[in-house]
mmCIF file of C-alpha atoms in Angstrom:
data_model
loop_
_atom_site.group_PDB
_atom_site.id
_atom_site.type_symbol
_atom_site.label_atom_id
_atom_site.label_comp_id
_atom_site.label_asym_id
_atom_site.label_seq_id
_atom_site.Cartn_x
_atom_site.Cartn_y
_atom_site.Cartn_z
ATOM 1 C CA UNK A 151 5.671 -13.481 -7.455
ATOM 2 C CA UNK A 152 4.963 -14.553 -3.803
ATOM 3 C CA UNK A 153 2.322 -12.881 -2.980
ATOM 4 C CA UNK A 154 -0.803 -14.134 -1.370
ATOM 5 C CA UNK A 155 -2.774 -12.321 -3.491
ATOM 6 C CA UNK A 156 -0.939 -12.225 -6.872
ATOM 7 C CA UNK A 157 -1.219 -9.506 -9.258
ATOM 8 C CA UNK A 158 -3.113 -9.783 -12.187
ATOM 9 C CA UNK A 159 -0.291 -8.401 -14.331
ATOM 10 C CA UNK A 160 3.127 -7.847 -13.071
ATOM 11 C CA UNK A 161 5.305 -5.549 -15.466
ATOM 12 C CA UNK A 162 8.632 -4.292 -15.354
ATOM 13 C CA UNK A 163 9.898 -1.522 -17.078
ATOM 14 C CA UNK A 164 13.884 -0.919 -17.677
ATOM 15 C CA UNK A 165 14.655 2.896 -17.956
ATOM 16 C CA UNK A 166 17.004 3.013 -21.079
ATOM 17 C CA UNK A 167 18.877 0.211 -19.567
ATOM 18 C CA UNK A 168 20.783 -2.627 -20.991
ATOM 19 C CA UNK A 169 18.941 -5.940 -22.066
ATOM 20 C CA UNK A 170 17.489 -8.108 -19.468
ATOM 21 C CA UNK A 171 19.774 -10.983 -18.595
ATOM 22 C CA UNK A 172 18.223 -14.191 -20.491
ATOM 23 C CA UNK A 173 18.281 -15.593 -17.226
ATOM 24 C CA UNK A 174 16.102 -13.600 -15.569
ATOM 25 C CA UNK A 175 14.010 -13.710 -18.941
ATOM 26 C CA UNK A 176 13.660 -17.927 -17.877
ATOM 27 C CA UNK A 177 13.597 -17.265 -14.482
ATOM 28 C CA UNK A 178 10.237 -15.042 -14.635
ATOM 29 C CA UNK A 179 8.615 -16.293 -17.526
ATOM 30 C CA UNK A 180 4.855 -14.780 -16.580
ATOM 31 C CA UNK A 181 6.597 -11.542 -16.134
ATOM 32 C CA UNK A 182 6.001 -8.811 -19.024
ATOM 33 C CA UNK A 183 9.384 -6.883 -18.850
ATOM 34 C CA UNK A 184 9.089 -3.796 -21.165
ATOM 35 C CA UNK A 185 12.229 -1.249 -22.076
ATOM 36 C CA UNK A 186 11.969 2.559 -22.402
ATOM 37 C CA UNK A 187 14.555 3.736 -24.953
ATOM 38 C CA UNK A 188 14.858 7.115 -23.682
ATOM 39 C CA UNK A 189 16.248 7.994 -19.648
ATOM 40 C CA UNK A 190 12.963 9.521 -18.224
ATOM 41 C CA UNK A 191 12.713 8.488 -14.486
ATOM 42 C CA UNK A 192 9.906 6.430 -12.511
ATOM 43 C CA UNK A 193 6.995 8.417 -12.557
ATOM 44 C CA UNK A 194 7.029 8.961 -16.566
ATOM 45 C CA UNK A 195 7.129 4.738 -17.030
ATOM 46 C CA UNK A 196 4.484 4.410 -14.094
ATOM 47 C CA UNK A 197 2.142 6.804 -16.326
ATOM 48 C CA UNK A 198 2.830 5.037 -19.537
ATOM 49 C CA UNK A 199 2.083 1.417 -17.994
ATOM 50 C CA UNK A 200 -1.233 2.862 -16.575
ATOM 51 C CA UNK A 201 -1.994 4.221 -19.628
ATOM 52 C CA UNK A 202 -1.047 1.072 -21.426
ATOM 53 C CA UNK A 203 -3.677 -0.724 -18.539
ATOM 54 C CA UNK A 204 -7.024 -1.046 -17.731
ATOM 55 C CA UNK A 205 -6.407 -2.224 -14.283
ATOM 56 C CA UNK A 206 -8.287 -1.217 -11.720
ATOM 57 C CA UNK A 207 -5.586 -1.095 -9.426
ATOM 58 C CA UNK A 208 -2.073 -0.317 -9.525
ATOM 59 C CA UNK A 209 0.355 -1.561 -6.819
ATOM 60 C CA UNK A 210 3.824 0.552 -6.992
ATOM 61 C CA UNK A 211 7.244 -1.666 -6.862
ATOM 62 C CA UNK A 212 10.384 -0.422 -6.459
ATOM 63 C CA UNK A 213 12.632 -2.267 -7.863
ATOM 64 C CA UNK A 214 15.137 -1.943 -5.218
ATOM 65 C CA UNK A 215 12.551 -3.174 -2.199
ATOM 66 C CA UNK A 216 10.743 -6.033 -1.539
ATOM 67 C CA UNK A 217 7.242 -6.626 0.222
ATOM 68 C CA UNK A 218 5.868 -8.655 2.396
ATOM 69 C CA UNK A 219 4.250 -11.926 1.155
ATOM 70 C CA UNK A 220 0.221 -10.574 2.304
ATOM 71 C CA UNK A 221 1.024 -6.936 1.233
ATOM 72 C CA UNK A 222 -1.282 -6.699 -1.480
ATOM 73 C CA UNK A 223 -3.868 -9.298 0.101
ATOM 74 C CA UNK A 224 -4.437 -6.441 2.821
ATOM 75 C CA UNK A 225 -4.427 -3.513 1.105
ATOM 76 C CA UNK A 226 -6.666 -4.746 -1.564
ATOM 77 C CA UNK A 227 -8.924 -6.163 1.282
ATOM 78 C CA UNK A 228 -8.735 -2.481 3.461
ATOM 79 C CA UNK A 229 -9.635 -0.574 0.033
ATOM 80 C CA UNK A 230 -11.942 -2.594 -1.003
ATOM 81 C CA UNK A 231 -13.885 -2.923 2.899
ATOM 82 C CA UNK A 232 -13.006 1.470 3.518
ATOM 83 C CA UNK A 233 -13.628 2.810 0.273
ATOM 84 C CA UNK A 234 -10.333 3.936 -0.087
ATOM 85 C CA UNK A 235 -8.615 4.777 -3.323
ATOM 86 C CA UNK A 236 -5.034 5.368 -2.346
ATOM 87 C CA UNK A 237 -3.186 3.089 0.209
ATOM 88 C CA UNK A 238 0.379 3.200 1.665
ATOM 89 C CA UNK A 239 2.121 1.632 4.264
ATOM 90 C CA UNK A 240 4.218 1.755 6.867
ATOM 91 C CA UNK A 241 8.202 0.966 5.844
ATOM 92 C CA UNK A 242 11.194 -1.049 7.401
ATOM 93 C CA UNK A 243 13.908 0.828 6.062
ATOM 94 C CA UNK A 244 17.042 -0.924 5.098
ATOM 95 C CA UNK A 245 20.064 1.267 4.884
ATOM 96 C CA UNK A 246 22.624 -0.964 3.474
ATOM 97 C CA UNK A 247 25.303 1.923 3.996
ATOM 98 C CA UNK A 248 25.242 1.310 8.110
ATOM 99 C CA UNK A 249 23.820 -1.726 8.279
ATOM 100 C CA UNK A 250 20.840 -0.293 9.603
ATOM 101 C CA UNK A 251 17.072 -1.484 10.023
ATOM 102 C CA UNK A 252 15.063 1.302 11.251
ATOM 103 C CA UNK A 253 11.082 0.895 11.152
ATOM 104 C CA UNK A 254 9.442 4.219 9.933
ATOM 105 C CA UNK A 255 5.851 4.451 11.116
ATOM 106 C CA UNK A 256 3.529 7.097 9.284
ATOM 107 C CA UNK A 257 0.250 8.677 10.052
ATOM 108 C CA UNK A 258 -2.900 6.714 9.864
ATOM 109 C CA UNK A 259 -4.642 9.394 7.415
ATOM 110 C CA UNK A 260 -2.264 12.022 5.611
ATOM 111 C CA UNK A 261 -4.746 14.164 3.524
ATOM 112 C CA UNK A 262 -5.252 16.959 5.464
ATOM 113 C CA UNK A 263 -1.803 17.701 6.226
ATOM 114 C CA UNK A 264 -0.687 16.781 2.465
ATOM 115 C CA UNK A 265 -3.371 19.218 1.312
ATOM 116 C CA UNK A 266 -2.014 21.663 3.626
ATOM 117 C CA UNK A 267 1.095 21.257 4.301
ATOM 118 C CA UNK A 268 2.555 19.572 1.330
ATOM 119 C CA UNK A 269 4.654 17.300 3.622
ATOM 120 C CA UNK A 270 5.315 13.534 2.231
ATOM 121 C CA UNK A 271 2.602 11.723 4.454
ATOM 122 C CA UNK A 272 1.703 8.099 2.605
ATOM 123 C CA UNK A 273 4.867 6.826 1.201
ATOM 124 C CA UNK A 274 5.229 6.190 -2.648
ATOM 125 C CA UNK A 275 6.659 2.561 -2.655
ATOM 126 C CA UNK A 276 3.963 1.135 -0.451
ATOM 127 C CA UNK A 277 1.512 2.704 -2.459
ATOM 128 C CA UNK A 278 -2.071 0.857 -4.029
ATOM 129 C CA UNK A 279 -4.215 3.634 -6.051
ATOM 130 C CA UNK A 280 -7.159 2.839 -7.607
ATOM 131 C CA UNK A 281 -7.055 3.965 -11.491
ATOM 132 C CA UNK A 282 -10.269 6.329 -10.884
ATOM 133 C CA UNK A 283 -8.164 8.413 -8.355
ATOM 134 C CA UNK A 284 -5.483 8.791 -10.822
ATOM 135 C CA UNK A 285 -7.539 9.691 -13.882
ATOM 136 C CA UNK A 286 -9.914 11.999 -11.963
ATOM 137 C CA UNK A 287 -6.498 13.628 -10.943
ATOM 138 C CA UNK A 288 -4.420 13.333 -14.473
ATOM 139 C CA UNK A 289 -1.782 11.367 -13.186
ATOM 140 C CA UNK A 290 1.629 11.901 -12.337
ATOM 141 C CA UNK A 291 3.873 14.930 -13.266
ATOM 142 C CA UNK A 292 5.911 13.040 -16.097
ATOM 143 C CA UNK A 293 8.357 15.560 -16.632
ATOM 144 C CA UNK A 294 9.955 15.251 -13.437
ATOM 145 C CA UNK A 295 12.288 12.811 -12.462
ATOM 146 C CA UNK A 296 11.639 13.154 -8.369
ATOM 147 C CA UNK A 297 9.234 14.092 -5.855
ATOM 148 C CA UNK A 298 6.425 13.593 -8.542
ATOM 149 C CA UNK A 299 4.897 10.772 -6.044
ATOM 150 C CA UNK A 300 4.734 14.024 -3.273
ATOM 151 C CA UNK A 301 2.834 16.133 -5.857
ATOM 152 C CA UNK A 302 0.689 13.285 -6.951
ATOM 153 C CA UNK A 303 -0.074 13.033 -3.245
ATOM 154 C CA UNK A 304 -1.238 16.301 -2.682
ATOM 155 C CA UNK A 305 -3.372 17.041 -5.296
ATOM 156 C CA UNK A 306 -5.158 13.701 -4.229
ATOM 157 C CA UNK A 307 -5.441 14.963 -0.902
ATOM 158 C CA UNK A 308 -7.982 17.060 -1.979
ATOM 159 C CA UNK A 309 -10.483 14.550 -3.332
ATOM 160 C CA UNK A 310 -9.667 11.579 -1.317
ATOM 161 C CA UNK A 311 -8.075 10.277 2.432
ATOM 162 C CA UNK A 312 -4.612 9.060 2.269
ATOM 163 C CA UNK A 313 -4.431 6.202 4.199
ATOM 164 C CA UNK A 314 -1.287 4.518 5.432
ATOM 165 C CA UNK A 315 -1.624 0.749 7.278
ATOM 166 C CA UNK A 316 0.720 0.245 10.256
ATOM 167 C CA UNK A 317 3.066 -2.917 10.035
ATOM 168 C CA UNK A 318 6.409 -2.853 7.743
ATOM 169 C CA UNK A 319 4.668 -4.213 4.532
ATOM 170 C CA UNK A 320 7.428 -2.818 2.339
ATOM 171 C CA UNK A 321 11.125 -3.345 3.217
ATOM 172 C CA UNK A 322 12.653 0.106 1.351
ATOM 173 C CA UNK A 323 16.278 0.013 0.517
ATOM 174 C CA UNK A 324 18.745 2.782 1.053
ATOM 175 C CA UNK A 325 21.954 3.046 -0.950
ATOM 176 C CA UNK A 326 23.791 6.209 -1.987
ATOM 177 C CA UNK A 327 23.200 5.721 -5.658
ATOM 178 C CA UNK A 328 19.084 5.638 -5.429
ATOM 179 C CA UNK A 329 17.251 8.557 -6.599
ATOM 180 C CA UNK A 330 16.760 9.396 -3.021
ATOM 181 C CA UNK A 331 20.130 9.939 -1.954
ATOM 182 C CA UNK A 332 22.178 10.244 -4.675
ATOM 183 C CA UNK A 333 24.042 13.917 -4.960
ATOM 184 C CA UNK A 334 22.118 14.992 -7.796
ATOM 185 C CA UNK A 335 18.831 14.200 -6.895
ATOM 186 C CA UNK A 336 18.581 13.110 -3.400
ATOM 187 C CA UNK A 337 17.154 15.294 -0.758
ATOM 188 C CA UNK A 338 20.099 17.950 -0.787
ATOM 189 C CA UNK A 339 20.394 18.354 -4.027
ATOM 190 C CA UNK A 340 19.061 21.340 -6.062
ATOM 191 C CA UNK A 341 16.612 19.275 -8.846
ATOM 192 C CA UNK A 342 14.639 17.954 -5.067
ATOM 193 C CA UNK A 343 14.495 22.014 -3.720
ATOM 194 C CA UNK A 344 13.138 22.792 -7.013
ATOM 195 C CA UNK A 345 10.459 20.401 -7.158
ATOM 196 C CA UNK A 346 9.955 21.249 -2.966
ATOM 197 C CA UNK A 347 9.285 24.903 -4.277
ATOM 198 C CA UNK A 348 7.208 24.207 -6.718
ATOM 199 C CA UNK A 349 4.939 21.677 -4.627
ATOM 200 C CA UNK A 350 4.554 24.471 -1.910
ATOM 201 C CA UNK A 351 3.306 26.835 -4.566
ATOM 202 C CA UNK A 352 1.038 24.300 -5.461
ATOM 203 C CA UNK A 353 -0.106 23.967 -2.195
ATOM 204 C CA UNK A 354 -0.673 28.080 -1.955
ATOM 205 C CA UNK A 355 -2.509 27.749 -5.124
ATOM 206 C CA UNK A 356 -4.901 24.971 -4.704
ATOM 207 C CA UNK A 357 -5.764 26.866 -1.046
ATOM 208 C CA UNK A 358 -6.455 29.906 -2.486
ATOM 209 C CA UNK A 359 -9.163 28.357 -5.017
ATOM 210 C CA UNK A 360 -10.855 26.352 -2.519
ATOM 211 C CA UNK A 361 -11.368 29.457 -0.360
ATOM 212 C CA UNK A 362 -12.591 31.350 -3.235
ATOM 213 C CA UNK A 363 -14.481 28.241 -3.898
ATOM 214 C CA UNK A 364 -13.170 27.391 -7.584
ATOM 215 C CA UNK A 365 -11.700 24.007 -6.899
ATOM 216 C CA UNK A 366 -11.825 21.971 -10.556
ATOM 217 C CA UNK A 367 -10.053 20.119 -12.629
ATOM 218 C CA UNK A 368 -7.471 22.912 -13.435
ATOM 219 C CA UNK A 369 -6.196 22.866 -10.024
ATOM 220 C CA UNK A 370 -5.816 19.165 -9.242
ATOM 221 C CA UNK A 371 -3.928 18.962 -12.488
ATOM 222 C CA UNK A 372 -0.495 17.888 -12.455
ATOM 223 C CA UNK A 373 2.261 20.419 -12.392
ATOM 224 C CA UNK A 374 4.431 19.544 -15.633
ATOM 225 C CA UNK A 375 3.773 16.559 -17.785
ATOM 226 C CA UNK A 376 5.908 15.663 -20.696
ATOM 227 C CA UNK A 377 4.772 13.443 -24.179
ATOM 228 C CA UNK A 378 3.936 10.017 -23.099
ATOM 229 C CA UNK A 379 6.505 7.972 -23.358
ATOM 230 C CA UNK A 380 6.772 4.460 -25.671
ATOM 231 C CA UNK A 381 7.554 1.597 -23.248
ATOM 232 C CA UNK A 382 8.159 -1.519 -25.593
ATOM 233 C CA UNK A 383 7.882 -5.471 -24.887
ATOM 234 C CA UNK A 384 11.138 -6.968 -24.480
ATOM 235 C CA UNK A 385 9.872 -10.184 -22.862
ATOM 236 C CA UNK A 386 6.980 -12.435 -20.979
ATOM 237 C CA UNK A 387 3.037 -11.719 -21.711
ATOM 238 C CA UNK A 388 2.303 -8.922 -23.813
ATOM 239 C CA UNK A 389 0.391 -6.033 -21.720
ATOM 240 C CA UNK A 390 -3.641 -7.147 -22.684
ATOM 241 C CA UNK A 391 -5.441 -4.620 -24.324
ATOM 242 C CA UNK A 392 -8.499 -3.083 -21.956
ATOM 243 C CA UNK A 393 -10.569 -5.174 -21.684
ATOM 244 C CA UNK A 394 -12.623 -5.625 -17.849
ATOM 245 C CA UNK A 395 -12.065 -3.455 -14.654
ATOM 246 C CA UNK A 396 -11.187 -5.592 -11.367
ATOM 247 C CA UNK A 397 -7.574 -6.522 -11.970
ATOM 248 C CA UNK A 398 -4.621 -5.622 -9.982
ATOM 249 C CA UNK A 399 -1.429 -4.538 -12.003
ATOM 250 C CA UNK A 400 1.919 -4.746 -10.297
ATOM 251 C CA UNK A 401 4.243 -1.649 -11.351
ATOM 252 C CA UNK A 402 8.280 -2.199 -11.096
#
């Protein structure tokens, strides 16, 4: 709400939560907050709100960080000037478990060791992606509930830079009950080796073609998607149907 650049559209989507507070319904009036009935994870909701969209470009929110005030005033402005379809940021992380700020810096351009390596270079929650990159691509892998941002990542490697902008733009919180660190889906758990595996063999696979020179559509598809998902209005400014390209949608 306090950015320099606000967002077009800001939505927020509750993952078969409880109501909203009224409160926060008065609070945030120019908010649209939208309710998924059915537990399916980030990446599933992200899809369905793009899908819902016509924006041009989608900034990712966590809804446990915050940004700073001019984070989507220079990204926007460093897309827009480079050409660049995907941009990321470094992070200040905040790990409320020890009291801890720790700034994690992250290379300048990521695509050639995502596309090779299929190492988490551009991080998710500071993420800007233009809705060409993700449509050329076919989205996110809806069906899982974690490291679909990695996979995303990768197959865009192959079609586009990854760029990452130094300075802590997005202040990412830590807590034990996140999908990050939680014990069943955090990064020791069995569900994140899984997906690990199967983004190496997507890796393997995508290498393979592009030495034997059949790179296409097929490859840069996403690994598993499930049925879109029906995200419906609880509150604020209905989502406008597409309409015009240009617009910046804000994704919590």
């Amino acid at each position: 709400m306090t950015q320099t650049r606000a967002p077009d559209t800001i939505v927020v989507v509750a993952d078969a939560a409880d109501a909203v507070p009224d409160a926060l319904l008065r609070e945030f009036p120019s908010v649209t907050f939208t309710q998924c009935r059915e537990h399916v994870g980030p990446y599933a909701l992200t899809q369905a709100v793009i899908d819902a969209t016509d924006h041009e470009w989608i900034m990712i929110q966590d809804a446990d960080d915050w940004s700073a005030v001019d984070r989507l005033e220079v990204q926007l402005a460093f897309a827009q000037r480079e050409g660049a379809e995907l941009v990321g940021a470094d992070l200040c992380a905040v790990d409320e478990r020890a009291v801890l700020v720790q700034y994690r810096a992250h290379p300048a351009k990521g695509a050639a060791t995502a596309r090779s390596t299929g190492h988490y270079v551009t991080p998710h929650p500071a993420a800007l992606m233009r809705r060409s990159l993700i449509e050329r691509i076919g989205g996110f892998s809806t069906a899982w509930r974690v490291s679909a941002d990695v996979e995303l990542a990768c197959r865009a490697a192959c079609t586009t830079e990854l760029h990452t902008l130094p300075g802590a733009y997005v202040y990412y919180g830590i807590r034990d009950d996140s999908l990050t660190h939680s014990l069943q889906t955090g990064l020791s758990s069995e569900l994140f080796r899984r997906t690990g595996a199967s983004i190496a063999e997507g890796v393997a696979r995508r290498a393979r073609a592009a030495a034997e020179g059949a790179r296409g559509p097929r490859e840069l598809a996403p690994t598993e998607v499930r049925p879109p998902v029906h995200i419906e209005h609880t509150a604020g400014p209905r989502l406008p149907p597409p309409a015009s390209i240009g617009r910046v949608s804000s994704s919590s």
